[in-house]
Short mmCIF file of C-alpha atoms in Angstrom, two decimals:
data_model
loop_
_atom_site.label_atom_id
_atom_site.label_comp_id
_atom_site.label_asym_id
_atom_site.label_seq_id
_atom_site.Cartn_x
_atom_site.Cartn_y
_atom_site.Cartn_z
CA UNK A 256 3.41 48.22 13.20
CA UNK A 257 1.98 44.57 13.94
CA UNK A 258 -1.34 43.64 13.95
CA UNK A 259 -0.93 42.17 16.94
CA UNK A 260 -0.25 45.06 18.76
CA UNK A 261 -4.31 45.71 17.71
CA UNK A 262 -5.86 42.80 20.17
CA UNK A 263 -7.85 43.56 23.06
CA UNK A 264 -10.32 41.48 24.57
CA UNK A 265 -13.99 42.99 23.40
CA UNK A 266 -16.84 41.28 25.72
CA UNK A 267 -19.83 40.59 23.39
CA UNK A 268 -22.67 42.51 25.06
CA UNK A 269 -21.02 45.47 24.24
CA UNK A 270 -22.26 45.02 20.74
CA UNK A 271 -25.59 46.37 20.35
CA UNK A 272 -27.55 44.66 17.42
CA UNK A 273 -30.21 47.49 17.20
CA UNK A 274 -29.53 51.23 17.11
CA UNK A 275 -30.28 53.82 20.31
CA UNK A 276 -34.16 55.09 19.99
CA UNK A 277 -32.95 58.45 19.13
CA UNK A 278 -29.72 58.97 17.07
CA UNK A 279 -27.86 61.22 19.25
CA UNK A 280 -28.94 59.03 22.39
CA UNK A 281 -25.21 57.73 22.49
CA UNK A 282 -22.42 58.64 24.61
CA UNK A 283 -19.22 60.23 23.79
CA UNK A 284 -15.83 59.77 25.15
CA UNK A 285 -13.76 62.96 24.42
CA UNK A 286 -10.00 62.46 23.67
CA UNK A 287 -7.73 65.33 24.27
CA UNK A 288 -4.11 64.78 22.85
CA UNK A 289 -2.60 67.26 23.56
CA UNK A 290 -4.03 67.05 28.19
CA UNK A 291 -4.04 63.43 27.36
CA UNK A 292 -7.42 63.58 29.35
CA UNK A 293 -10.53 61.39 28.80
CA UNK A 294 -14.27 62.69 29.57
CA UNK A 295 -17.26 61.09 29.45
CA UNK A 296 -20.44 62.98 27.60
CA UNK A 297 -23.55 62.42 25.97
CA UNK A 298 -23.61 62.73 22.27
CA UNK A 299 -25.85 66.04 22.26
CA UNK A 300 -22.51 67.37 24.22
CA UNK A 301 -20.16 67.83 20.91
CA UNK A 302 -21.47 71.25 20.33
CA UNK A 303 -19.88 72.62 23.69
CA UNK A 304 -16.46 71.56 21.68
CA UNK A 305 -16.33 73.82 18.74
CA UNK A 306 -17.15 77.74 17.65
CA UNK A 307 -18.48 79.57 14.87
CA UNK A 308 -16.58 79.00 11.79
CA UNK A 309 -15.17 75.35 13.07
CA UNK A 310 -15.70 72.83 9.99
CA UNK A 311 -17.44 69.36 9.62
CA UNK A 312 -16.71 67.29 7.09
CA UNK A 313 -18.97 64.61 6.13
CA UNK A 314 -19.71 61.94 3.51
CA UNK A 315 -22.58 61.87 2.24
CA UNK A 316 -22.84 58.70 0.96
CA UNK A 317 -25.93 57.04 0.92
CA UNK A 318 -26.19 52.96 1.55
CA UNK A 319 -28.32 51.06 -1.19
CA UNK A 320 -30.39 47.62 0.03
CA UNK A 321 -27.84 45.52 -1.03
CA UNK A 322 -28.37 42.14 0.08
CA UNK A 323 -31.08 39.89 -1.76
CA UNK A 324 -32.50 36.47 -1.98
CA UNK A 325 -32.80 34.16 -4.93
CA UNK A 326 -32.85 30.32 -6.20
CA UNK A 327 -30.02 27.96 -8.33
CA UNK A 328 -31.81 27.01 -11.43
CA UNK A 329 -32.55 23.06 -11.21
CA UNK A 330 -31.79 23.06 -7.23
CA UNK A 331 -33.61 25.71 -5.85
CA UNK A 332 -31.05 26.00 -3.69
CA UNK A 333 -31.16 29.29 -1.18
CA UNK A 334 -28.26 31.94 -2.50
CA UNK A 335 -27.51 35.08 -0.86
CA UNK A 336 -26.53 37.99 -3.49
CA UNK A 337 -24.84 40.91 -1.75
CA UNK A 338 -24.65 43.14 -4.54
CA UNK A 339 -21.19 45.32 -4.22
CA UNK A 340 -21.17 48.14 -6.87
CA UNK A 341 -22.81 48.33 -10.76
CA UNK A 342 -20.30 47.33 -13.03
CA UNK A 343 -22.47 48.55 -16.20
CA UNK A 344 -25.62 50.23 -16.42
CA UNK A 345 -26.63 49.79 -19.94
CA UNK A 346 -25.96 45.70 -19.60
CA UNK A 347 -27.38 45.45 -16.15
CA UNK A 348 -23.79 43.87 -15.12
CA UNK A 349 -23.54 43.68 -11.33
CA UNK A 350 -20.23 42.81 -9.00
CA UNK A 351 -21.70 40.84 -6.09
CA UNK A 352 -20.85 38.39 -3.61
CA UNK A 353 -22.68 35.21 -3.61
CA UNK A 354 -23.64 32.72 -0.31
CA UNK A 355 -22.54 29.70 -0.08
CA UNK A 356 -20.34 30.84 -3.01
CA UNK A 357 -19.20 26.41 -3.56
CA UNK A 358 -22.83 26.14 -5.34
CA UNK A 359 -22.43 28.77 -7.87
CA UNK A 360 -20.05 28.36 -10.71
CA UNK A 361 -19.61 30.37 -14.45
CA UNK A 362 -23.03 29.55 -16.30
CA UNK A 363 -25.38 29.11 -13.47
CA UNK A 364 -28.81 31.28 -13.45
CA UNK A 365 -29.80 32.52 -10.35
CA UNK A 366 -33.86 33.09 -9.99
CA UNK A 367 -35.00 36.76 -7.85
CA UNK A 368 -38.92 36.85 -6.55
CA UNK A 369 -39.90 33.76 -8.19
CA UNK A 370 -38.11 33.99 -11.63
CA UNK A 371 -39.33 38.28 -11.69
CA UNK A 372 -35.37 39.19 -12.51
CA UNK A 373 -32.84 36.13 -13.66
CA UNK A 374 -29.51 36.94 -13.34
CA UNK A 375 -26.29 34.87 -15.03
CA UNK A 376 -23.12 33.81 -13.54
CA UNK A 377 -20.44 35.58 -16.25
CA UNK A 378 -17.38 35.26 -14.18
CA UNK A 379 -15.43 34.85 -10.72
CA UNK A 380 -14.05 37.43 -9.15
CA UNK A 381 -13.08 36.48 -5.44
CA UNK A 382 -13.65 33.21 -3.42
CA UNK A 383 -16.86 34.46 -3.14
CA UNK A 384 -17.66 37.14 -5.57
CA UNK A 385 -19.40 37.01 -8.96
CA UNK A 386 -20.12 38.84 -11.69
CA UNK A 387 -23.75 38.99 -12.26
CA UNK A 388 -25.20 39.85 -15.98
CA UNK A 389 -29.06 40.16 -15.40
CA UNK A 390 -31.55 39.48 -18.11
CA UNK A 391 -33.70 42.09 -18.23
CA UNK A 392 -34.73 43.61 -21.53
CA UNK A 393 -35.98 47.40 -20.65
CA UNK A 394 -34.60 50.43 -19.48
CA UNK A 395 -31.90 50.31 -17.24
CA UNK A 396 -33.17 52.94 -14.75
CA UNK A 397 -36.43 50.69 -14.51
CA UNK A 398 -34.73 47.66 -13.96
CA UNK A 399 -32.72 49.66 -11.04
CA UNK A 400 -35.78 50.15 -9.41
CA UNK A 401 -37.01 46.96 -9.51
CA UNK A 402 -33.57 44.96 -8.29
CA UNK A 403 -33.31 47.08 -5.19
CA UNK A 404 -36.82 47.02 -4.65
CA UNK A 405 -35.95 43.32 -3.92
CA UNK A 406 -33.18 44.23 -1.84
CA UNK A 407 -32.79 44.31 2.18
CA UNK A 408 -30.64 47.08 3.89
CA UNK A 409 -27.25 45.80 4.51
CA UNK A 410 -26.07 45.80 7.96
CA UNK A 411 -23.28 43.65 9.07
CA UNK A 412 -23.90 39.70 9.46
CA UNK A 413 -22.39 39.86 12.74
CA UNK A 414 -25.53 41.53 14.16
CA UNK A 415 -26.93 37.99 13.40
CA UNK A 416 -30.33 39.11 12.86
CA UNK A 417 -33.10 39.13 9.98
CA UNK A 418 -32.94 42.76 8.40
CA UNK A 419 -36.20 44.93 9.21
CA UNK A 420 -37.62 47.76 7.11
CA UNK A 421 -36.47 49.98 9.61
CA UNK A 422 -32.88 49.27 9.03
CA UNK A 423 -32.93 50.86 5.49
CA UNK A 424 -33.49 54.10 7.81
CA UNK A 425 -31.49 53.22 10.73
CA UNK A 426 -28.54 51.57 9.06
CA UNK A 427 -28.45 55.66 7.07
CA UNK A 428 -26.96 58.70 8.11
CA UNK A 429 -29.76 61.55 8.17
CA UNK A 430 -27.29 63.36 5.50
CA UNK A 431 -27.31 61.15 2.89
CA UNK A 432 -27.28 62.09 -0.74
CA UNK A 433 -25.61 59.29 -3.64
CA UNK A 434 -26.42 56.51 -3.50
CA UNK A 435 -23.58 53.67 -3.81
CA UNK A 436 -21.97 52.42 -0.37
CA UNK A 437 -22.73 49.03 0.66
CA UNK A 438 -21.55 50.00 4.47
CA UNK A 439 -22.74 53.10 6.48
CA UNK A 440 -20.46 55.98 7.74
CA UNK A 441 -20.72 54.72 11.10
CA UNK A 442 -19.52 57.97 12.99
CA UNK A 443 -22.38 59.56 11.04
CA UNK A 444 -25.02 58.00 12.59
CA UNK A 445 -25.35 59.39 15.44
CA UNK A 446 -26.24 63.39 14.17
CA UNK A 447 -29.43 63.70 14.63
CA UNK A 448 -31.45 66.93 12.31
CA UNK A 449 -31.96 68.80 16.13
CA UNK A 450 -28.45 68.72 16.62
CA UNK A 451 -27.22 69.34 13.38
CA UNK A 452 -30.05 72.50 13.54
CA UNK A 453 -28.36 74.14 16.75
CA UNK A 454 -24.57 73.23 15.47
CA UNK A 455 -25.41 75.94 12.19
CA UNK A 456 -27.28 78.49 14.76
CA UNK A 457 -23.88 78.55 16.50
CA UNK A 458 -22.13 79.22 12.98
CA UNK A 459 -20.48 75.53 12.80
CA UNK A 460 -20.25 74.84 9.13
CA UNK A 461 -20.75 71.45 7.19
CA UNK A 462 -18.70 70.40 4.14
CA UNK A 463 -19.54 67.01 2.23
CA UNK A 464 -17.19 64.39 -0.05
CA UNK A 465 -18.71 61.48 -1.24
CA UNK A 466 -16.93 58.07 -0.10
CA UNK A 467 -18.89 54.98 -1.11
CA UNK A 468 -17.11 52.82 1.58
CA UNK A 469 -17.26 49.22 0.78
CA UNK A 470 -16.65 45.56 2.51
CA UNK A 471 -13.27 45.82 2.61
CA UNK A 472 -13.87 47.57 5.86
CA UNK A 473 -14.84 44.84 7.20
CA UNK A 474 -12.33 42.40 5.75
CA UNK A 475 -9.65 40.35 8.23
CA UNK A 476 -6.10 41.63 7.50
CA UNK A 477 -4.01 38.57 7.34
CA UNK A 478 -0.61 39.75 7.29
CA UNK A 479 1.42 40.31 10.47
CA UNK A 480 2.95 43.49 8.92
CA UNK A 481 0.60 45.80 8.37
CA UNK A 482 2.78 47.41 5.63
CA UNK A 483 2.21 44.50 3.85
CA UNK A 484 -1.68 44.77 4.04
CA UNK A 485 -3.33 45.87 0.53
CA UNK A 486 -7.07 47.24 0.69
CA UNK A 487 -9.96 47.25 -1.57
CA UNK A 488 -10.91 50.30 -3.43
CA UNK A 489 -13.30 52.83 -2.97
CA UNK A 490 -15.03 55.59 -5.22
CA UNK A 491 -14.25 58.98 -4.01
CA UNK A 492 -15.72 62.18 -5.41
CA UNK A 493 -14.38 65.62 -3.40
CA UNK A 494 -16.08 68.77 -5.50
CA UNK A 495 -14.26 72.27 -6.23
CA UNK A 496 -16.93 73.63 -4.12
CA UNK A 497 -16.70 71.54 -0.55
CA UNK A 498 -12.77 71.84 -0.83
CA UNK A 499 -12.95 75.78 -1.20
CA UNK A 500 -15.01 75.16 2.43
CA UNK A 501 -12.06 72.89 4.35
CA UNK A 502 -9.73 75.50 3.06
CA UNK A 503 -11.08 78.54 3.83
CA UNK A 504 -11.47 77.24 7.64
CA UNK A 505 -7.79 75.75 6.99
CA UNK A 506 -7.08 79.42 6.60
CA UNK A 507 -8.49 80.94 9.34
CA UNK A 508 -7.00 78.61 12.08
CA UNK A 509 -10.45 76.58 12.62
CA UNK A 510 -11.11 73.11 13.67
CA UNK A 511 -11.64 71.16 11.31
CA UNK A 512 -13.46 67.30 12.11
CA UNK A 513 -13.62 64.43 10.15
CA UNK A 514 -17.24 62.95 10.93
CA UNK A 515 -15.66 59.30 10.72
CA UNK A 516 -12.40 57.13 9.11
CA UNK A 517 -14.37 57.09 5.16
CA UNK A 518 -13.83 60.99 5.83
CA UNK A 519 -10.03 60.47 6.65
CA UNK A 520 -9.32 58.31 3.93
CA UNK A 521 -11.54 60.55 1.42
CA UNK A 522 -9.71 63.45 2.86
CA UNK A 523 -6.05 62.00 2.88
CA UNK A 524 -6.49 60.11 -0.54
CA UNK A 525 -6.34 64.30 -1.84
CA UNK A 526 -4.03 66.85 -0.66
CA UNK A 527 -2.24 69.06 -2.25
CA UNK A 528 1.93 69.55 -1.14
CA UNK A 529 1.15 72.73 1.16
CA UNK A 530 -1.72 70.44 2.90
CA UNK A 531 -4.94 71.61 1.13
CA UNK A 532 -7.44 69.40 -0.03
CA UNK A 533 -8.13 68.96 -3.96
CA UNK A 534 -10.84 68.27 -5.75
CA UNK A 535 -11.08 64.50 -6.77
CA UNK A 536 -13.06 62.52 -8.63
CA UNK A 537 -11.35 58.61 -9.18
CA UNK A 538 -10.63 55.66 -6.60
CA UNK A 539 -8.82 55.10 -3.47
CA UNK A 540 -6.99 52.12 -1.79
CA UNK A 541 -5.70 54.31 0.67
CA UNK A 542 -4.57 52.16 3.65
CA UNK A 543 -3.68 54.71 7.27
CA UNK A 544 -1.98 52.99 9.98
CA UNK A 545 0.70 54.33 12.85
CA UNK A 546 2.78 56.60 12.48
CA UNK A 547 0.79 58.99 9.75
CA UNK A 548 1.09 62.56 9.96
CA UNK A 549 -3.05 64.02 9.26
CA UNK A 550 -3.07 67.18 6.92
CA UNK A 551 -6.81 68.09 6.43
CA UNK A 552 -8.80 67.52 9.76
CA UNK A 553 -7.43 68.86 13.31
CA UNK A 554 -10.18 66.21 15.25
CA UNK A 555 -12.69 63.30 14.25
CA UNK A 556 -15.80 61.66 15.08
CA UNK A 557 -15.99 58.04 15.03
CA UNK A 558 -17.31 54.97 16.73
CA UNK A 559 -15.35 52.45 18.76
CA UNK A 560 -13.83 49.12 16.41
CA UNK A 561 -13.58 45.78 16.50
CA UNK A 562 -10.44 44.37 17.63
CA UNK A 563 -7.36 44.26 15.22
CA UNK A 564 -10.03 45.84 12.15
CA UNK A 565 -8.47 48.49 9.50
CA UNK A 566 -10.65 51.32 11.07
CA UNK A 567 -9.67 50.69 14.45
CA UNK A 568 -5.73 51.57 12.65
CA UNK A 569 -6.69 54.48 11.16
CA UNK A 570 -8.21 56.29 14.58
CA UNK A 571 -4.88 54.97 16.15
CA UNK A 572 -2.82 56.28 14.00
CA UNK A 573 -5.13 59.57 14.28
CA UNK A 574 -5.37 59.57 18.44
CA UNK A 575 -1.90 58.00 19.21
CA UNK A 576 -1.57 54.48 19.70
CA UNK A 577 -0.52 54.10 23.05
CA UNK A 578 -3.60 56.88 24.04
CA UNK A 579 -5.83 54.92 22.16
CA UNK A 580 -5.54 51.75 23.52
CA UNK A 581 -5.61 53.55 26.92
CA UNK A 582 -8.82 54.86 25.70
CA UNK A 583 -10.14 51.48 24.39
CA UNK A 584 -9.30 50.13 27.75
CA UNK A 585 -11.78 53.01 29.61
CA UNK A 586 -13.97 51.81 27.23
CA UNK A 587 -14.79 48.21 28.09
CA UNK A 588 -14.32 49.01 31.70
CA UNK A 589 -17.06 51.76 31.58
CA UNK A 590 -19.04 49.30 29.28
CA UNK A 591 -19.03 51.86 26.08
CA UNK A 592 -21.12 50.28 23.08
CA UNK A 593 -18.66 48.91 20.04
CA UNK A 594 -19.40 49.05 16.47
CA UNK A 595 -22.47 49.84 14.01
CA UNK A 596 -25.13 50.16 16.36
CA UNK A 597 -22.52 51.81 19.47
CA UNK A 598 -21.23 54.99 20.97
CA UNK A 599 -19.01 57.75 20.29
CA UNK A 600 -15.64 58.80 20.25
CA UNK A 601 -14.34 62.56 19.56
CA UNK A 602 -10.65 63.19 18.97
CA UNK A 603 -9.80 66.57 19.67
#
């Protein structure tokens, strides 16, 4: 496919910049494929959609406050560090992208909460990125601490707003367990504990991988041919354990949902030849456009995308592309909320 075929016009104040009071708040649109029908529901409705022994899968990632402030040496000029993933622990080495990214070059220091943590410039990485050896002489799970006590939570610049101490809550599924994504599992924001509570008193099971979903979900393709497109990886850790749960409700003919597009890709990046999922414990660049044919989950959760975006592929390649963009269509017209902060979509 073309990314073209991906545009659609997205009016701006459908993209909230703060989350609903309550998580499940939201609305959902339901998708049928096979009735090709859309319905229009509150959140709290999902539960009317699924029976005892139906499967969730979630990941249970858990964001870090990744974005910090510090000083060039000499200049004192303002740098932003968005710190991307620890490269070692015992050498304090960091991968991180650094803004404006023209000031810093191989050598420079960079000063954190007036000269509390220095950090050196050891080498370039992208246009932007950096990797950052810190000078800290201690123990490493100390130092931890202290650089992401420094830190902000993360949440997308395009909300163009000053991070709050609320957002380290907000910008957080309630499910949360390792620590290591710089970007939320959007879809997962919006189970709140109540719901999750009556979903197991109706015998609904849960199931967890761990994706730690990254930037590149975020990053403009820039190829016209999507099979051209090459994404960034991501750590992905699927236990013995949560596996034996999606295939056991594989087995007995259940529906199984993907609680967001980390989920697909976790779940996709690890099946075995007769379509069960493996354990796994490595990286994935998996990259899910249309046509795919899904072998884990049956139906997904997720929240509606920007315009031409990777994650707005994978839920058309997931829903049907022509229904989709039908659906995307309903959406602006019935002024549904896009993005981090928006409403629901389930896939059934």
């Amino acid at each position: 496919m073309k990314l073209s075929q991906f545009r659609f016009t997205l009016p701006k104040e459908l993209i909230p910049h703060t989350p609903y009071e309550n998580r499940d708040d939201s609305r959902l649109m339901v998708l049928n494929r096979k009735k090709k029908t859309i319905e229009h529901k509150k959140f709290t409705d999902i539960i009317d959609y699924f029976d005892e022994g139906d499967t969730f899968i979630l990941n249970n990632t858990k964001v870090f406050p990744a974005r910090l402030w510090s000083e060039k040496e000499k200049t004192n000029a303002k740098i932003e560090v968005f710190l991307l993933r620890e490269l070692n622990k015992e050498c304090y080495l960091w991968d991180a992208l650094v803004d404006p990214a023209r000031k810093i070059r191989i050598g420079n220091k960079l000063f954190f909460a007036n000269g509390q943590l220095v950090a050196e410039v050891i080498d370039n990485t992208t246009n932007r990125g950096r990797t950052l050896r810190f000078l800290y002489d201690g123990d490493p799970d100390e130092f931890r601490k202290i650089l992401l006590g420094m830190g902000e939570a993360p949440i997308p610049k395009f909300h163009d707003r000053p991070s709050t101490p609320e957002d380290m809550e907000r910008y957080q599924t309630i499910y949360a367990k390792h620590e290591g994504a710089v970007v939320v599992p959007m879809a997962g924001l919006h189970f709140s504990r109540i719901l999750m509570k009556k979903m197991e008193l109706k015998g609904i099971n849960f199931a967890e991988i761990t994706l730690h979903s990254g930037l590149g979900n975020f990053r403009v393709i820039e190829v016209e041919d999507l099979s051209k497109h090459k994404t960034d990886s991501e750590e992905l850790i699927i236990t013995a354990e949560e596996a034996d749960k999606v295939n056991r409700a594989k087995d007995q003919g259940k529906k199984i949902c993907a609680v967001g597009t980390t989920v697909i890709k976790g779940t996709e990046s690890s099946v075995a030849v007769a379509g069960y999922l493996k354990p796994y414990n490595g990286w994935t660049n998996i990259f899910i456009y249309p046509p795919y044919n899904f072998h884990v989950a049956n139906c997904m959760v997720t929240n509606f995308h920007f315009p031409q975006s990777s994650i707005m592929m994978i839920v058309a390649a997931f829903a049907g592309y022509d229904f989709l963009m039908e659906a995307y269509r309903e959406a602006v017209k019935e002024k549904y909320k896009f993005f981090t902060f928006g409403d629901a979509m389930l896939i059934i």
